[in-house]
């Protein structure tokens, strides 16, 4: 039996924090936060052993509201701080929360290398196709032809596909959901946290205020409806042609594989170094 | 273990930094290759695994300092090392460490700049950048090493200051110090004084992560020790939460500066030579201080009343040492391998008619005792 919203609120929100939060009414970030909390609760992780690290942007504010060890870093750098925390204290469950611009533009380099390194971290990327907090400028995931405050004449660049980027970069576990599929999202986040290795969950989310409004996609309800209509499971996607997949969102587990984990490998390095022993300096 | 008895050794400056850091309790290093700092990474990668510490080579210098700050938040003493171009990239997260008050040490082995500049000729061109490189008003401590032995002992002091005041400490080295090999006698473990950050004495439910003690430094707890708290690069209140309240913002800024002011007497470090009757003064730091000492000694032998102040702390500028000395002297020579980044500080604290003479070398070459003697004889 899943935990109720009221129980989540009591158990995991910071009650000494100055609410209200910064998110607009209808924002998908709250749904992601709820899914994350249900996943953490489902895994019965002690609050003291969870670290949430975020970057900058609307998504970056999420850890502030939650009663864990929380860190709000610089723009795009959440994974670098998370790497240091995990290496210094491997027993902690370190979860990075990023936005699309955060993870794939300014933090793109850190993202691909964190995936390649396969450290035991979890990255949740809220992809709303826009820089919302700064006023609706185009991001690396803004679709071709869309309008934003810096592409009023139509966007001329191709969009990144974050989850596929993570697969190619070598992440151990990669999944995608949308904010409409809240139950699935919680389940995927749970799998991601449980996975030993670098795990990524990309969540397609609605920014109806900065993105939807300018592109005639309606409000929050209409955008969520479109996620429902356009989502196809990974399994079903394999039977569809490229043309049929145009405009669709593939949801589910895209990659789940076993690869050397860098903390475990480093433990072996320590053993080897100690066996050699003595002073290996100059 | 090798740290217990290091004794007499032939080391280069970069290697002495590693041994010093390990003796200070450093157990985390993240870096990115760059000449002339690479030997620091290389030696850390060999020694840290033996001490149950962690070495990692990150994808760039931005990530390196990010990882160091993360490790420090998780309770490890951490550092990184780089040169000018990498130091430029580090400024962003250096600011984070200042605002969130995360102890860490950054070694900048200076080479000629700006940009890719002069790989790999000596320079002291990053002095003002070390002080003001990251944006916004911020407290920071900058130290300068001049010899291999210095590298060992100053890096320990850097960690001690960083831990005690919860402030990032920059150690400026240069290509000369980094690559000179000297025989040094290193102290035993018992002789080394190591400071660790102060932990809170209150239970978790009473803990406010940025509530300062009498020294204006908040006690610090690591992630995962039961004191769940928030750390942010935003200006925050005592509980660590972002604030827009002007009273809280002002209090935050004032405290950040005041904690360094309160520790100023301990932080400012200088060495004086022949100061009692000196009429002419030399103020130098880094490898130039060694040439200066040699020049001053030979002029003393010839009967000139000349003295030397070696600056070990560059920032906060040791004005309470320098200002009174300027009152007693008629001229001061400030030799530097830059266009005059410390001489402007000397001018700033000069309250008398003591003449401040600059001596600047920016041709990628080292300042020799001979040219200093020539320049001093003109004064």
XYZ file of C-alpha atoms in Angstrom:
661
model
C 0.000 0.000 0.000
C 1.453 3.295 -1.160
C 1.977 6.148 1.240
C -0.713 8.866 1.111
C -0.051 12.470 0.091
C -0.775 13.621 3.633
C 1.724 11.102 5.045
C 4.347 12.195 2.515
C 3.820 15.807 3.462
C 4.259 15.092 7.159
C 7.167 12.722 6.795
C 9.367 14.303 4.131
C 8.684 18.049 3.816
C 10.641 20.586 5.807
C 8.231 22.268 8.125
C 10.608 25.040 9.172
C 11.119 26.063 5.555
C 9.580 29.283 4.336
C 6.844 28.035 2.043
C 5.225 28.600 -0.466
C 7.530 27.101 -3.079
C 8.622 28.915 -6.236
C 6.841 26.700 -8.769
C 3.890 27.922 -10.861
C 0.446 26.352 -10.354
C 0.230 23.169 -12.412
C 4.000 22.758 -12.731
C 5.227 19.216 -13.293
C 8.038 19.573 -10.758
C 5.670 18.802 -7.876
C 4.608 15.552 -9.525
C 8.261 14.542 -9.900
C 8.910 15.449 -6.276
C 5.959 13.288 -5.180
C 7.181 10.356 -7.272
C 10.681 10.701 -5.868
C 9.360 10.693 -2.304
C 7.168 7.648 -2.941
C 10.191 5.863 -4.416
C 12.380 6.731 -1.425
C 9.606 5.663 0.923
C 9.048 2.464 -1.030
C 12.706 1.568 -0.575
C 12.557 2.515 3.147
C 15.728 4.591 2.836
C 16.622 6.314 6.119
C 16.386 10.090 5.663
C 19.860 10.596 7.135
C 21.400 8.485 4.395
C 19.871 10.294 1.442
C 21.616 13.220 -0.223
C 19.757 15.298 -2.799
C 21.948 17.517 -4.952
C 20.520 19.910 -7.511
C 21.742 22.513 -9.960
C 20.136 25.805 -10.882
C 16.679 26.476 -12.265
C 13.155 25.614 -11.153
C 14.203 21.992 -10.604
C 17.138 23.193 -8.499
C 14.800 24.387 -5.761
C 13.367 20.929 -5.059
C 15.898 19.783 -2.410
C 15.297 22.947 -0.377
C 11.809 21.730 0.522
C 12.754 18.194 1.478
C 13.988 16.857 4.793
C 17.172 15.052 3.681
C 20.821 16.079 3.426
C 20.293 18.617 0.658
C 22.612 20.564 -1.576
C 21.738 23.285 -4.065
C 24.863 23.699 -6.199
C 25.873 25.887 -9.129
C 24.334 25.720 -12.609
C 25.018 22.380 -14.271
C 27.402 21.158 -11.587
C 25.155 18.972 -9.415
C 26.826 15.787 -10.659
C 30.335 17.026 -9.865
C 29.397 17.738 -6.238
C 27.491 14.442 -6.117
C 30.619 12.639 -7.356
C 32.693 14.105 -4.514
C 30.076 13.214 -1.908
C 29.693 9.649 -3.153
C 33.448 9.029 -3.332
C 34.052 10.476 0.126
C 31.134 8.586 1.695
C 30.001 5.676 -0.514
C 27.367 4.561 1.999
C 25.163 7.558 1.175
C 22.409 7.366 -1.440
C 23.185 10.329 -3.644
C 20.486 11.574 -6.001
C 21.038 14.478 -8.389
C 18.051 16.485 -9.612
C 18.554 18.529 -12.742
C 16.671 20.318 -15.461
C 17.194 19.913 -19.209
C 19.369 23.002 -19.630
C 21.133 22.215 -16.372
C 22.006 18.630 -17.322
C 22.499 18.802 -21.069
C 23.731 22.348 -21.833
C 25.891 23.889 -19.118
C 26.309 20.539 -17.371
C 26.470 18.383 -20.517
C 30.118 17.530 -20.080
C 29.625 16.454 -16.475
C 26.568 14.418 -17.478
C 28.274 12.318 -20.161
C 31.339 11.752 -18.006
C 29.315 10.780 -14.940
C 27.567 8.224 -17.153
C 30.864 6.978 -18.576
C 32.412 6.720 -15.102
C 29.449 4.664 -13.869
C 29.616 5.827 -10.282
C 26.724 4.591 -8.165
C 24.603 7.746 -8.455
C 21.030 8.454 -9.502
C 20.232 11.361 -11.806
C 16.682 12.593 -12.257
C 16.342 15.006 -15.139
C 13.192 17.036 -15.470
C 12.930 17.883 -19.141
C 10.436 20.672 -19.836
C 12.062 21.798 -23.102
C 12.716 25.345 -21.912
C 14.618 27.564 -19.470
C 11.606 28.393 -17.305
C 13.079 30.324 -14.403
C 14.933 32.828 -16.579
C 11.867 33.574 -18.678
C 11.454 30.978 -21.420
C 14.623 30.880 -23.528
C 15.279 27.846 -25.761
C 17.185 24.916 -24.266
C 18.998 21.949 -25.855
C 15.725 20.007 -25.761
C 13.499 22.659 -27.335
C 11.986 21.039 -30.461
C 12.854 22.314 -33.930
C 10.535 25.102 -35.014
C 9.259 25.917 -31.495
C 8.953 29.408 -30.164
C 10.757 30.704 -27.121
C 11.790 34.166 -25.972
C 15.116 33.696 -27.781
C 13.622 31.978 -30.832
C 10.560 34.099 -31.556
C 10.952 33.373 -35.271
C 11.087 29.619 -34.707
C 13.848 27.443 -33.309
C 16.428 26.296 -35.867
C 18.404 23.698 -33.858
C 17.828 19.989 -33.348
C 16.856 18.822 -29.873
C 18.918 16.539 -27.681
C 17.394 13.293 -26.587
C 18.665 13.113 -23.011
C 17.897 9.484 -22.208
C 19.452 8.237 -25.472
C 22.500 10.409 -24.733
C 22.833 8.672 -21.360
C 22.555 5.241 -23.005
C 25.311 6.075 -25.490
C 27.510 7.566 -22.767
C 27.496 4.322 -20.829
C 25.043 4.729 -17.946
C 24.112 1.471 -16.237
C 20.389 2.206 -16.085
C 18.363 4.604 -18.214
C 14.600 5.150 -18.150
C 12.089 7.727 -19.293
C 8.677 8.726 -18.041
C 6.374 11.706 -18.310
C 4.682 13.575 -15.497
C 1.370 12.083 -16.644
C 2.686 8.609 -15.839
C 3.267 9.358 -12.161
C 3.000 5.758 -10.947
C 5.399 4.517 -13.601
C 7.770 7.369 -12.760
C 7.859 6.429 -9.069
C 8.529 2.831 -10.050
C 11.337 3.818 -12.438
C 12.954 6.087 -9.832
C 12.790 3.232 -7.354
C 14.555 0.951 -9.853
C 17.106 3.673 -10.562
C 17.988 4.179 -6.890
C 18.217 0.439 -6.350
C 20.472 -0.024 -9.366
C 24.165 -0.187 -8.507
C 25.736 2.080 -11.103
C 24.952 5.393 -12.745
C 21.214 5.515 -13.335
C 19.237 8.138 -15.180
C 15.513 8.835 -15.182
C 14.431 11.467 -17.685
C 11.001 12.896 -16.960
C 9.178 14.791 -19.680
C 7.450 17.608 -17.860
C 5.193 20.536 -18.646
C 6.165 24.161 -18.500
C 2.842 25.509 -19.747
C 3.769 29.002 -18.562
C 6.960 29.515 -20.521
C 6.755 26.833 -23.212
C 3.185 25.627 -23.680
C 1.688 29.112 -23.833
C 4.031 30.321 -26.579
C 3.518 27.195 -28.667
C -0.272 26.890 -28.393
C -0.029 23.664 -26.379
C -2.642 24.765 -23.845
C -2.369 24.696 -20.051
C -1.116 22.020 -17.700
C -4.114 19.733 -18.279
C -3.796 19.839 -22.078
C -0.059 19.222 -21.927
C -0.478 16.237 -19.621
C -3.196 14.941 -21.934
C -0.758 15.142 -24.850
C 1.805 13.115 -22.865
C -0.863 10.490 -22.296
C -1.756 10.439 -25.998
C 1.798 10.435 -27.344
C 3.542 8.058 -24.956
C 4.514 4.630 -26.260
C 6.200 1.956 -24.205
C 9.710 0.804 -25.070
C 8.260 -2.579 -26.040
C 5.676 -1.108 -28.401
C 8.198 1.318 -29.861
C 10.263 -1.576 -31.222
C 7.369 -2.559 -33.521
C 6.867 0.973 -34.854
C 8.631 2.540 -37.817
C 10.647 5.726 -37.513
C 7.827 7.713 -39.148
C 5.290 6.299 -36.720
C 7.543 7.243 -33.784
C 7.761 10.862 -34.924
C 6.443 13.068 -32.096
C 6.012 10.106 -29.732
C 7.580 9.797 -26.280
C 9.147 6.425 -25.562
C 8.620 5.550 -21.912
C 9.976 2.744 -19.759
C 13.426 1.241 -19.259
C 15.763 2.025 -22.152
C 18.878 0.375 -20.754
C 19.685 -1.836 -17.784
C 23.110 -3.389 -17.892
C 25.935 -4.509 -15.641
C 29.250 -2.678 -15.924
C 32.186 -2.087 -13.582
C 31.211 0.378 -10.823
C 33.858 2.979 -10.174
C 33.644 2.925 -6.345
C 34.017 -0.867 -6.357
C 36.920 -0.702 -8.806
C 38.595 1.958 -6.682
C 38.405 -0.350 -3.673
C 40.463 -2.831 -5.702
C 42.950 -0.069 -6.510
C 43.315 0.598 -2.768
C 44.010 -3.075 -2.140
C 46.607 -3.220 -4.913
C 48.272 -0.019 -3.677
C 48.460 -1.344 -0.114
C 49.843 -4.699 -1.199
C 52.626 -2.939 -3.021
C 52.949 -0.959 0.187
C 55.810 1.164 1.401
C 56.718 4.469 -0.005
C 55.959 4.642 -3.679
C 56.819 8.322 -3.800
C 59.608 9.831 -5.866
C 52.928 3.897 6.805
C 55.191 6.288 4.921
C 53.591 9.291 6.622
C 54.842 8.231 10.049
C 58.466 8.830 9.296
C 59.315 10.925 6.281
C 62.680 12.263 7.406
C 65.241 13.493 4.919
C 64.228 13.542 1.283
C 65.004 14.950 -2.124
C 61.734 16.445 -3.328
C 60.389 18.928 -5.808
C 57.881 21.550 -4.691
C 54.914 19.776 -6.247
C 55.781 16.552 -4.424
C 56.247 18.349 -1.105
C 52.728 19.744 -1.499
C 51.347 16.215 -1.722
C 53.247 14.968 1.350
C 52.236 18.076 3.292
C 48.590 17.674 2.337
C 48.565 14.020 3.365
C 50.184 14.949 6.675
C 47.447 17.558 7.165
C 44.819 14.840 6.781
C 43.857 15.441 3.158
C 42.132 12.296 1.887
C 40.499 13.510 -1.298
C 41.976 14.945 -4.439
C 40.242 15.755 -7.712
C 42.121 17.372 -10.562
C 42.594 17.803 -14.266
C 45.975 17.579 -16.016
C 47.806 20.863 -16.526
C 51.465 21.840 -16.601
C 53.187 22.787 -14.280
C 50.853 21.252 -11.675
C 50.486 17.707 -13.030
C 53.005 16.088 -10.683
C 50.660 16.885 -7.803
C 47.898 14.794 -9.416
C 50.303 12.024 -10.310
C 51.698 11.616 -6.818
C 48.250 11.841 -5.217
C 47.015 9.080 -7.539
C 49.813 6.841 -6.214
C 49.625 7.702 -2.525
C 45.957 8.338 -1.751
C 44.794 4.733 -2.276
C 47.358 3.622 0.333
C 45.888 5.979 2.907
C 42.242 4.956 2.251
C 41.819 8.274 0.515
C 40.391 8.872 -2.937
C 41.926 10.265 -6.086
C 39.870 11.106 -9.137
C 40.714 12.776 -12.416
C 37.657 14.742 -13.450
C 36.541 15.930 -16.889
C 37.660 19.522 -16.299
C 38.651 21.943 -13.550
C 35.055 23.035 -12.948
C 34.222 19.450 -12.068
C 37.417 19.031 -10.051
C 36.624 21.744 -7.569
C 32.965 20.687 -7.547
C 34.014 17.200 -6.460
C 36.361 18.624 -3.815
C 33.564 20.750 -2.334
C 31.238 17.734 -2.413
C 33.806 15.553 -0.647
C 34.351 18.239 1.972
C 30.593 18.392 2.615
C 30.716 14.633 3.140
C 33.422 15.115 5.779
C 36.701 14.571 3.882
C 39.519 17.086 3.726
C 39.967 17.748 0.042
C 42.050 19.750 -2.368
C 42.732 20.340 -6.033
C 45.720 21.706 -7.928
C 45.928 23.543 -11.206
C 47.563 26.385 -13.102
C 46.194 29.682 -14.492
C 43.813 28.409 -17.204
C 42.326 25.821 -14.851
C 42.175 28.330 -12.028
C 40.040 30.549 -14.263
C 37.556 27.692 -14.667
C 37.464 27.071 -10.928
C 36.275 30.546 -10.000
C 32.583 29.624 -10.178
C 32.645 26.842 -7.619
C 35.264 28.670 -5.582
C 32.552 31.263 -5.006
C 30.224 28.464 -3.922
C 32.799 27.306 -1.364
C 33.041 30.897 -0.057
C 29.287 31.359 0.276
C 28.492 27.909 1.636
C 31.639 28.093 3.832
C 33.073 24.770 2.704
C 36.708 24.131 3.714
C 38.959 23.251 0.776
C 42.438 24.017 -0.536
C 43.259 25.046 -4.091
C 46.864 25.065 -5.273
C 47.596 27.283 -8.266
C 51.048 26.653 -9.714
C 51.305 29.928 -11.600
C 52.525 30.102 -15.173
C 52.603 33.033 -17.563
C 49.179 34.318 -18.624
C 46.674 35.546 -19.647
C 44.888 32.714 -21.465
C 47.092 29.776 -22.483
C 49.902 32.266 -22.022
C 53.363 30.913 -21.426
C 53.482 27.190 -20.868
C 55.484 26.728 -18.881
C 57.407 29.755 -17.702
C 57.213 31.139 -14.168
C 54.918 34.026 -13.328
C 53.128 35.621 -10.418
C 50.333 36.967 -12.570
C 47.427 35.367 -10.688
C 47.823 37.201 -7.379
C 44.898 39.607 -7.659
C 42.823 36.939 -9.365
C 43.316 34.665 -6.370
C 41.857 37.433 -4.224
C 39.077 38.704 -6.474
C 38.608 36.039 -9.160
C 35.175 34.826 -8.164
C 32.341 37.335 -8.377
C 30.815 39.186 -5.453
C 32.275 40.250 -2.125
C 33.789 37.226 -0.506
C 36.323 36.266 2.131
C 39.312 34.255 1.004
C 42.809 33.437 2.194
C 45.772 33.415 -0.200
C 49.195 32.025 0.773
C 52.423 31.964 -1.274
C 55.147 29.298 -1.123
C 58.807 30.069 -1.847
C 60.709 26.812 -1.317
C 60.199 23.065 -1.237
C 60.185 23.040 2.562
C 57.586 25.819 2.440
C 55.380 23.733 0.200
C 55.234 21.036 2.857
C 54.561 23.224 5.880
C 52.359 25.850 4.231
C 49.948 23.362 2.736
C 49.393 22.064 6.283
C 48.720 25.613 7.454
C 46.411 26.092 4.479
C 44.324 23.099 5.551
C 44.348 24.256 9.168
C 43.103 27.753 8.293
C 40.551 26.349 5.884
C 39.139 23.959 8.479
C 39.202 26.445 11.336
C 37.561 29.331 9.486
C 35.494 27.362 6.967
C 37.023 29.293 4.109
C 38.683 28.179 0.865
C 42.443 28.730 0.974
C 44.411 29.370 -2.206
C 48.063 28.369 -2.202
C 50.012 30.172 -4.904
C 53.082 28.368 -6.111
C 54.992 29.062 -9.307
C 56.824 27.050 -11.892
C 60.191 27.642 -10.168
C 59.110 26.382 -6.746
C 57.100 23.548 -8.298
C 59.969 22.025 -10.228
C 63.008 22.834 -8.085
C 64.391 19.760 -6.344
C 65.811 20.308 -2.886
C 66.865 18.157 -0.001
C 64.426 18.737 2.843
C 64.062 17.352 6.330
C 60.413 16.718 7.018
C 58.998 16.739 10.539
C 57.718 13.610 12.238
C 54.020 13.031 12.694
C 54.137 14.226 16.317
C 55.654 17.549 15.333
C 52.852 18.389 12.937
C 49.925 20.435 14.214
C 46.677 19.553 12.500
C 43.349 21.358 12.938
C 39.982 19.758 12.157
C 36.664 21.514 11.687
C 34.589 22.004 14.807
C 31.498 19.826 15.061
C 28.246 21.007 16.618
C 27.782 20.344 20.322
C 23.980 20.448 20.107
C 21.613 17.623 19.136
C 20.287 17.536 15.527
C 16.941 19.131 16.391
C 18.701 22.244 17.732
C 21.252 22.453 14.965
C 21.208 25.481 12.673
C 23.925 24.944 10.066
C 24.886 28.613 9.781
C 24.526 29.752 13.359
C 28.001 31.049 14.162
C 29.973 30.666 17.349
C 31.938 33.480 19.011
C 34.538 33.304 16.267
C 31.742 33.925 13.735
C 32.384 30.453 12.289
C 29.467 27.997 12.292
C 30.260 24.467 13.544
C 30.152 22.061 10.615
C 28.677 18.615 10.290
C 29.102 16.205 7.377
C 26.256 14.789 5.322
C 25.107 11.484 6.733
C 25.853 12.196 10.401
C 22.229 12.611 11.406
C 22.101 16.401 11.134
C 20.026 16.803 7.995
C 20.515 20.282 6.654
C 20.508 22.402 3.518
C 23.552 23.822 1.763
C 23.096 26.359 -1.025
C 24.986 28.886 -3.113
C 22.137 31.331 -2.533
C 22.488 33.878 0.248
C 20.947 32.070 3.194
C 19.741 32.536 6.752
C 21.099 30.737 9.814
C 19.118 27.622 8.952
C 20.729 27.490 5.522
C 17.554 28.405 3.639
C 17.584 31.007 0.852
C 16.579 34.464 2.007
C 15.569 37.772 0.429
C 15.269 39.519 3.791
C 17.624 42.503 3.704
C 18.508 42.200 7.397
C 19.487 38.560 6.969
C 21.418 39.299 3.770
C 23.397 42.046 5.464
C 24.084 39.923 8.539
C 25.309 37.109 6.294
C 27.756 39.314 4.377
C 29.075 41.059 7.474
C 29.689 37.802 9.313
C 31.515 36.275 6.344
C 33.969 39.155 6.320
C 34.161 39.424 10.106
C 35.232 35.811 10.646
C 38.399 36.539 8.671
C 38.911 39.894 10.397
C 38.675 38.185 13.795
C 41.278 35.624 12.766
C 43.493 38.143 11.007
C 46.369 38.047 13.511
C 46.631 34.295 13.128
C 46.124 34.246 9.377
C 48.640 36.937 8.461
C 52.059 35.321 8.192
C 55.334 36.977 7.212
C 59.055 36.382 7.706
C 61.361 39.283 8.486
C 65.108 39.531 7.815
C 67.436 42.351 9.020
C 64.520 44.602 9.920
C 65.825 46.264 13.109
C 67.798 49.071 11.517
C 66.682 48.789 7.912
C 66.330 52.023 5.973
C 65.459 50.342 2.730
C 63.024 47.478 2.569
C 62.330 44.717 0.097
C 58.892 43.126 0.110
C 58.763 39.876 -1.823
C 56.873 36.575 -1.962
C 57.061 33.224 -3.717
C 60.274 32.188 -5.456
C 61.251 35.885 -5.797
C 61.604 36.064 -2.001
C 64.576 33.690 -2.198
C 66.381 35.860 -4.747
C 65.517 38.856 -2.606
C 67.006 37.252 0.514
C 70.208 36.470 -1.331
C 70.415 40.057 -2.649
C 69.683 41.567 0.778
C 72.286 39.359 2.452
C 75.052 40.344 0.062
C 74.186 44.057 0.368
C 74.227 43.734 4.180
C 77.698 42.243 3.869
C 78.683 45.404 2.040
C 77.280 47.561 4.845
C 73.931 48.671 3.435
C 71.080 48.996 5.941
C 68.567 46.924 4.075
C 65.918 44.455 5.182
C 63.449 41.980 3.737
C 59.851 41.110 4.482
C 58.719 37.873 2.912
C 54.961 37.742 2.575
C 53.634 34.281 3.305
C 50.019 35.428 3.491
C 49.116 37.637 0.539
C 45.439 38.059 1.438
C 44.143 39.281 3.770
C 47.092 41.602 3.141
C 49.359 41.664 6.250
C 48.996 45.406 6.728
C 49.656 45.377 10.466
C 53.157 44.044 9.735
C 53.869 46.065 6.609
C 52.462 49.502 7.552
C 54.650 50.096 10.664
C 57.765 49.007 8.749
C 57.044 51.463 5.948
C 57.002 54.253 8.545
C 60.599 53.458 9.449
C 61.980 53.172 5.915
C 62.637 55.712 3.218
C 62.019 53.364 0.290
C 60.656 49.935 -0.414
C 61.316 47.731 -3.428
C 58.602 45.301 -4.484
C 59.993 42.818 -7.024
C 57.365 40.681 -8.746
C 56.973 38.476 -11.803
C 53.933 40.527 -12.871
C 53.097 44.159 -13.593
C 52.755 45.102 -9.932
C 49.937 43.194 -8.265
C 51.298 43.314 -4.700
C 53.015 46.686 -5.020
C 49.543 48.217 -5.304
C 48.665 46.621 -1.966
C 51.864 48.056 -0.467
C 50.922 51.480 -1.803
C 47.446 51.072 -0.349
C 48.727 50.489 3.197
C 51.506 53.088 2.943
C 50.636 55.995 5.258
C 53.968 57.820 5.006
C 56.216 59.316 2.344
C 58.127 56.058 2.003
C 58.771 55.605 -1.708
C 57.294 52.431 -3.207
C 59.491 51.237 -6.065
C 58.225 48.535 -8.388
C 60.427 45.965 -10.055
C 58.528 43.933 -12.591
C 59.609 41.120 -14.799
C 57.080 39.770 -17.308
C 59.338 38.089 -19.861
C 58.786 34.580 -18.528
C 62.134 34.580 -16.774
C 63.089 34.333 -13.134
C 64.202 37.387 -11.101
C 67.867 36.883 -10.100
C 69.670 38.243 -6.996
C 72.077 40.099 -9.288
C 69.422 42.250 -10.933
C 67.836 42.968 -7.554
C 71.186 44.186 -6.196
C 71.521 46.468 -9.221
C 68.049 47.833 -8.754
C 68.540 48.320 -4.975
C 71.806 50.199 -5.496
C 69.894 52.724 -7.618
C 67.619 53.494 -4.658
